[in-house]
Backbone as numpy.savetxt, mean C-alpha at the origin, in Angstrom:
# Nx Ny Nz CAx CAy CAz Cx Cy Cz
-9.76 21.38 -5.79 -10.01 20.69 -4.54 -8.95 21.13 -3.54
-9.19 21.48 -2.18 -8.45 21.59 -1.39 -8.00 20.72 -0.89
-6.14 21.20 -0.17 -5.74 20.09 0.39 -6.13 19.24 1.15
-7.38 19.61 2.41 -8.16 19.05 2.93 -8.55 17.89 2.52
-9.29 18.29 1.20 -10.28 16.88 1.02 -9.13 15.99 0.45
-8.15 16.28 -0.30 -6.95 15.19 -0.37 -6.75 14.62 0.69
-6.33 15.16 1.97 -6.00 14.61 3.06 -7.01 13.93 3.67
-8.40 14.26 3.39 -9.02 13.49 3.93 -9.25 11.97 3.15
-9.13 12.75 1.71 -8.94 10.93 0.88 -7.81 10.05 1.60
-6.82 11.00 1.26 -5.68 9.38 1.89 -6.29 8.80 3.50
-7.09 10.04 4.28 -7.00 9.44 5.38 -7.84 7.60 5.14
-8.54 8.15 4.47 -10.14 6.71 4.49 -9.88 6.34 3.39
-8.70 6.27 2.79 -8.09 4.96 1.64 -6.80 4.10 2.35
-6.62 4.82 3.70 -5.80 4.20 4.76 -6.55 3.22 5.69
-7.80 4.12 5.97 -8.74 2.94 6.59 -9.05 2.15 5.85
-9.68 2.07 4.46 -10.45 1.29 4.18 -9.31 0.48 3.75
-8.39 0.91 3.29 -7.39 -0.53 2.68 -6.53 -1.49 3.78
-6.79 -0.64 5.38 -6.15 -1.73 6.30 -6.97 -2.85 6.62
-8.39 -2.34 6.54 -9.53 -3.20 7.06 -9.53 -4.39 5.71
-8.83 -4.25 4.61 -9.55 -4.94 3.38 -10.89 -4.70 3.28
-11.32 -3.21 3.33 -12.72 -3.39 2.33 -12.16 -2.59 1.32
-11.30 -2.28 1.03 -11.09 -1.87 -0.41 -9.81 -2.38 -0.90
-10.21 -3.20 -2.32 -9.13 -4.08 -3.03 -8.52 -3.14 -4.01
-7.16 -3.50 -3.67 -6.47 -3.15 -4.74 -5.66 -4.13 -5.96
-5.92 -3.25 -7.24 -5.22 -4.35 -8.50 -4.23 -4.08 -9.22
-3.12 -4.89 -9.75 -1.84 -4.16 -10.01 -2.72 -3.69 -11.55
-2.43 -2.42 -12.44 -2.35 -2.18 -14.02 -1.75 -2.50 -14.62
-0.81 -3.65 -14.35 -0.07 -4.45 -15.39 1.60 -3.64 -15.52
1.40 -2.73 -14.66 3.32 -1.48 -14.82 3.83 -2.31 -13.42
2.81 -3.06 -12.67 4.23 -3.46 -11.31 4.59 -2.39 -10.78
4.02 -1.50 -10.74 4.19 0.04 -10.00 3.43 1.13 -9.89
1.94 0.54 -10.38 0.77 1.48 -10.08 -0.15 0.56 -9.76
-1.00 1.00 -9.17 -2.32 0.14 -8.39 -3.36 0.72 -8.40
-4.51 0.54 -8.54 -5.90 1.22 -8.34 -6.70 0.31 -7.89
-7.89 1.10 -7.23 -9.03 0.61 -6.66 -10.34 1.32 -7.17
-10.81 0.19 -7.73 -12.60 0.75 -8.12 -13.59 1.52 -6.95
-14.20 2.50 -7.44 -15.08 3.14 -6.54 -16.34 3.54 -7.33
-17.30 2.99 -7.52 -18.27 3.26 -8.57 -17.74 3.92 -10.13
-18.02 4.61 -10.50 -17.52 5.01 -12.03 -16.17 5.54 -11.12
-15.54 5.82 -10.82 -14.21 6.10 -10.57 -13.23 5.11 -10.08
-12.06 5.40 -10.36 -10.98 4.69 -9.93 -10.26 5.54 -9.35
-9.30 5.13 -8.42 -8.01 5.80 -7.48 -7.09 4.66 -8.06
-6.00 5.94 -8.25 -4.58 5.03 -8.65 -3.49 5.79 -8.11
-2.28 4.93 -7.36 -1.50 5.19 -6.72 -0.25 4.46 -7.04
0.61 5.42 -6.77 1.95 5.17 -7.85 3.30 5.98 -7.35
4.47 5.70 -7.16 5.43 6.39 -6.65 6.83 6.78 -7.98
7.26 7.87 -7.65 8.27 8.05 -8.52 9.63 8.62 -8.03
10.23 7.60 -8.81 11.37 7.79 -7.74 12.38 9.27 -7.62
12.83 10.05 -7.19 13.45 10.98 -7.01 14.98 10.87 -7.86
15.60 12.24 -7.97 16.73 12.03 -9.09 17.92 11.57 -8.30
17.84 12.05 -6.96 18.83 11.71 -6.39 18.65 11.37 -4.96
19.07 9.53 -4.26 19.02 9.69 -3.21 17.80 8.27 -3.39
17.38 7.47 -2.25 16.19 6.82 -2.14 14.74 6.97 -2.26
14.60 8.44 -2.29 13.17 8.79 -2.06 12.50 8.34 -2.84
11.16 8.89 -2.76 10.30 8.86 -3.31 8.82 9.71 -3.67
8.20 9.88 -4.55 7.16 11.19 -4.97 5.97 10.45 -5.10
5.31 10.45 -4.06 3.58 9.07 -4.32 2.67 10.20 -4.45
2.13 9.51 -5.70 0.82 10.22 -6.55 -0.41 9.45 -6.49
-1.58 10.11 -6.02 -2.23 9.59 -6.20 -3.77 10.31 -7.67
-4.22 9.71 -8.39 -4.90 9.88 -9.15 -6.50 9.35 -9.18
-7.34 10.48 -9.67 -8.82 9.78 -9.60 -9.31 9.98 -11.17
-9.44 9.05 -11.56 -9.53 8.47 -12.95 -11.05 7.89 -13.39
-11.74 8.65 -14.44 -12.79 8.34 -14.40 -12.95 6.84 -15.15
-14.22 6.68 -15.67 -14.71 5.40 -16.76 -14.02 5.61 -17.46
-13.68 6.41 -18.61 -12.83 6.71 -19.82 -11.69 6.61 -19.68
-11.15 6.40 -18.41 -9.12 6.63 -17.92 -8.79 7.56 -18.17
-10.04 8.76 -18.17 -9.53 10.21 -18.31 -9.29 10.75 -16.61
-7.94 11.52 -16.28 -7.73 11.45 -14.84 -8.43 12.70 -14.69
-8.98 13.16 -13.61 -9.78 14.04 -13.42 -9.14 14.95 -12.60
-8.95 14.46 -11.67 -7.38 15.13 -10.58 -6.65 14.14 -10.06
-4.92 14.94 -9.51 -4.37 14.19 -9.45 -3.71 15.41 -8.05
-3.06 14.85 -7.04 -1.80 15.27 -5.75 -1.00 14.17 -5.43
-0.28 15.34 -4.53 1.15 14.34 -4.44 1.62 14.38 -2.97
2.35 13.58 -2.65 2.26 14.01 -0.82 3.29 15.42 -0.67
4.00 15.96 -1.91 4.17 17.37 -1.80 2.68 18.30 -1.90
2.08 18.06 -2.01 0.58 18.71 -2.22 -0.08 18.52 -0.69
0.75 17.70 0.12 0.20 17.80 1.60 0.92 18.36 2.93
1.79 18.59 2.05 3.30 19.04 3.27 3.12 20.13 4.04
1.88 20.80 3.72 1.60 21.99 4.99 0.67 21.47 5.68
-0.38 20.37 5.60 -0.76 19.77 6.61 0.12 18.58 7.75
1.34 18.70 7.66 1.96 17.87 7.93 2.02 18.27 9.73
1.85 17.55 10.69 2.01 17.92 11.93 3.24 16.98 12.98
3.27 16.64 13.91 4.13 16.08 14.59 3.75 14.62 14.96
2.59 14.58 14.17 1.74 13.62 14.66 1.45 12.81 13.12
1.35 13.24 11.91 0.45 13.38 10.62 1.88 13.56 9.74
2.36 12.83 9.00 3.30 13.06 7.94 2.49 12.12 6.77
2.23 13.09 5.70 1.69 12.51 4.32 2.35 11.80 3.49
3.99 12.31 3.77 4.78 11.15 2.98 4.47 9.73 3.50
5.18 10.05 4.45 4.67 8.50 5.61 3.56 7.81 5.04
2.50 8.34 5.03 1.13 8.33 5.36 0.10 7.78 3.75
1.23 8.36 2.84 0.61 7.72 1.69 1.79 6.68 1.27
2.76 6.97 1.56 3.84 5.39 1.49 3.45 4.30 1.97
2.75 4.74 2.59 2.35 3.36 3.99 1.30 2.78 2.82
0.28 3.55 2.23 -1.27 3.26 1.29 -0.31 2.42 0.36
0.56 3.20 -0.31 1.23 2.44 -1.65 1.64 1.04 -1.32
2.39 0.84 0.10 2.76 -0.74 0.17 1.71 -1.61 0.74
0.59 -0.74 1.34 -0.24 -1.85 1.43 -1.31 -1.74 0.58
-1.29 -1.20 -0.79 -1.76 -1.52 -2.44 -1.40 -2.38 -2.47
0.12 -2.19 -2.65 0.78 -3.07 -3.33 0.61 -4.93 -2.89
0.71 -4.88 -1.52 -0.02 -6.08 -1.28 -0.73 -6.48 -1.14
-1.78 -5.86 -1.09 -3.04 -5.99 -1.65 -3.12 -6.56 -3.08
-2.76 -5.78 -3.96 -2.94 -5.97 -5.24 -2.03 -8.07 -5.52
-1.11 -7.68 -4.95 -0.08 -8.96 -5.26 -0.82 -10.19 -4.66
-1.73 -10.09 -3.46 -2.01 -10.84 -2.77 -1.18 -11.91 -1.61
-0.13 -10.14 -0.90 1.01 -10.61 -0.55 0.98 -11.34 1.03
-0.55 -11.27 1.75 -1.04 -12.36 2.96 -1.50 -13.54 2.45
-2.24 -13.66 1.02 -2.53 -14.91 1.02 -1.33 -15.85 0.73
-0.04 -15.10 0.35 1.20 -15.96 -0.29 1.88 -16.35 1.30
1.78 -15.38 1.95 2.46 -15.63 3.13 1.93 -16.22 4.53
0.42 -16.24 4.36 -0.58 -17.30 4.80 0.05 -18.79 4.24
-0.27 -18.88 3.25 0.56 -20.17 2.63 1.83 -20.91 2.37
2.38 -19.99 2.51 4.12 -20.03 2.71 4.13 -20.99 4.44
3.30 -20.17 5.03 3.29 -20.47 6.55 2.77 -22.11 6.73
1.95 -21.99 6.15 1.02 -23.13 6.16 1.46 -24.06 5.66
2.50 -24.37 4.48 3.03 -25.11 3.88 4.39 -25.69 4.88
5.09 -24.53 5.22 6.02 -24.68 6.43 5.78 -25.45 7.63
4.44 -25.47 7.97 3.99 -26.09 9.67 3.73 -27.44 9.14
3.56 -27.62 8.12 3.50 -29.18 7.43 4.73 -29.74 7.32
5.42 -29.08 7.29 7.14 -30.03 6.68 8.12 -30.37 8.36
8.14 -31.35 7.57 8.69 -32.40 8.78 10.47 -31.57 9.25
11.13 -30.70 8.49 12.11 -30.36 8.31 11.29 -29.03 9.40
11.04 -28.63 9.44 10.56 -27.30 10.14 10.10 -27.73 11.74
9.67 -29.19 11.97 9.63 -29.30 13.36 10.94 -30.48 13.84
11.51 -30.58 12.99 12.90 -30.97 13.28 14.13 -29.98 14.12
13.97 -28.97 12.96 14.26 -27.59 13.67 14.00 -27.14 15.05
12.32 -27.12 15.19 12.14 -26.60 16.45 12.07 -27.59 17.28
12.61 -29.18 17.40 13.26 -29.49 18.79 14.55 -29.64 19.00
15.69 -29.01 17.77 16.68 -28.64 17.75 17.33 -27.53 18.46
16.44 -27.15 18.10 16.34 -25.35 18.05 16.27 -25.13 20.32
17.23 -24.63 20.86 17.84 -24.08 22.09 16.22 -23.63 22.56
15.61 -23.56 23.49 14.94 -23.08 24.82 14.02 -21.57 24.44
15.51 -20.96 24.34 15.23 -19.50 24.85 15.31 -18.95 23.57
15.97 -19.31 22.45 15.60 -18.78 21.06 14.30 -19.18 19.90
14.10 -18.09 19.18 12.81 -17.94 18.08 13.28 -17.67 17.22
12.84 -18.47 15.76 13.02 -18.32 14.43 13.10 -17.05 14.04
């Protein structure tokens, strides 16, 4: 497969996972995620580098059997990379919003919120709380 059609996967696993039409689920490692696509799965996963913060995001297409069929890496995109288009970026960005996806990290923080606008301690605060400053 050419780099193309990789790049064009991450592009519309970027769309589809901002919009939430495509869910992602943790595999039980807390550091890989996949999403069902008829008999296939996509799984996405980062590894960390030997030295330094980075990071190496893989993504994998994994059939019914969990036999992987192919697999790239956002080094596998680095000559499509433009001034505009960075794949590291670009699939880092997919991995953390797997990842909350998978965790269900808006509905926690939907609720976190929601639980907060209820407590009497939180609008105590805000007529405490100065004019011109925000939480």
């Amino acid at each position: 497969m050419s780099e193309e059609k990789f790049a064009e996967l991450v592009d519309l696993l970027d769309v589809k996972t901002a919009d939430s039409s495509l869910l992602w689920y943790d595999d039980g490692s807390d550091s890989r995620f996949f999403a069902q696509l008829g008999a296939f799965s996509i799984r996405i996963y980062r590894v960390s580098l030997e030295f330094g913060d980075d990071f190496d995001i893989y993504i994998e297409i994994v059939d019914e059997n969990g036999d992987v069929i192919d697999s790239f890496s956002d080094l596998s995109l680095k000559d499509l990379n433009t001034d505009k288009i960075n794949y590291y970026r670009k699939m880092n960005k997919l991995y953390v919003a797997a990842r909350r996806s998978a965790k269900g990290a808006d509905k926690a923080i939907d609720s976190v919120i929601s639980e907060l606008k209820k407590s009497k301690i939180l609008r105590v605060c805000a007529l405490l709380r100065p004019k011109d400053q925000s939480v």
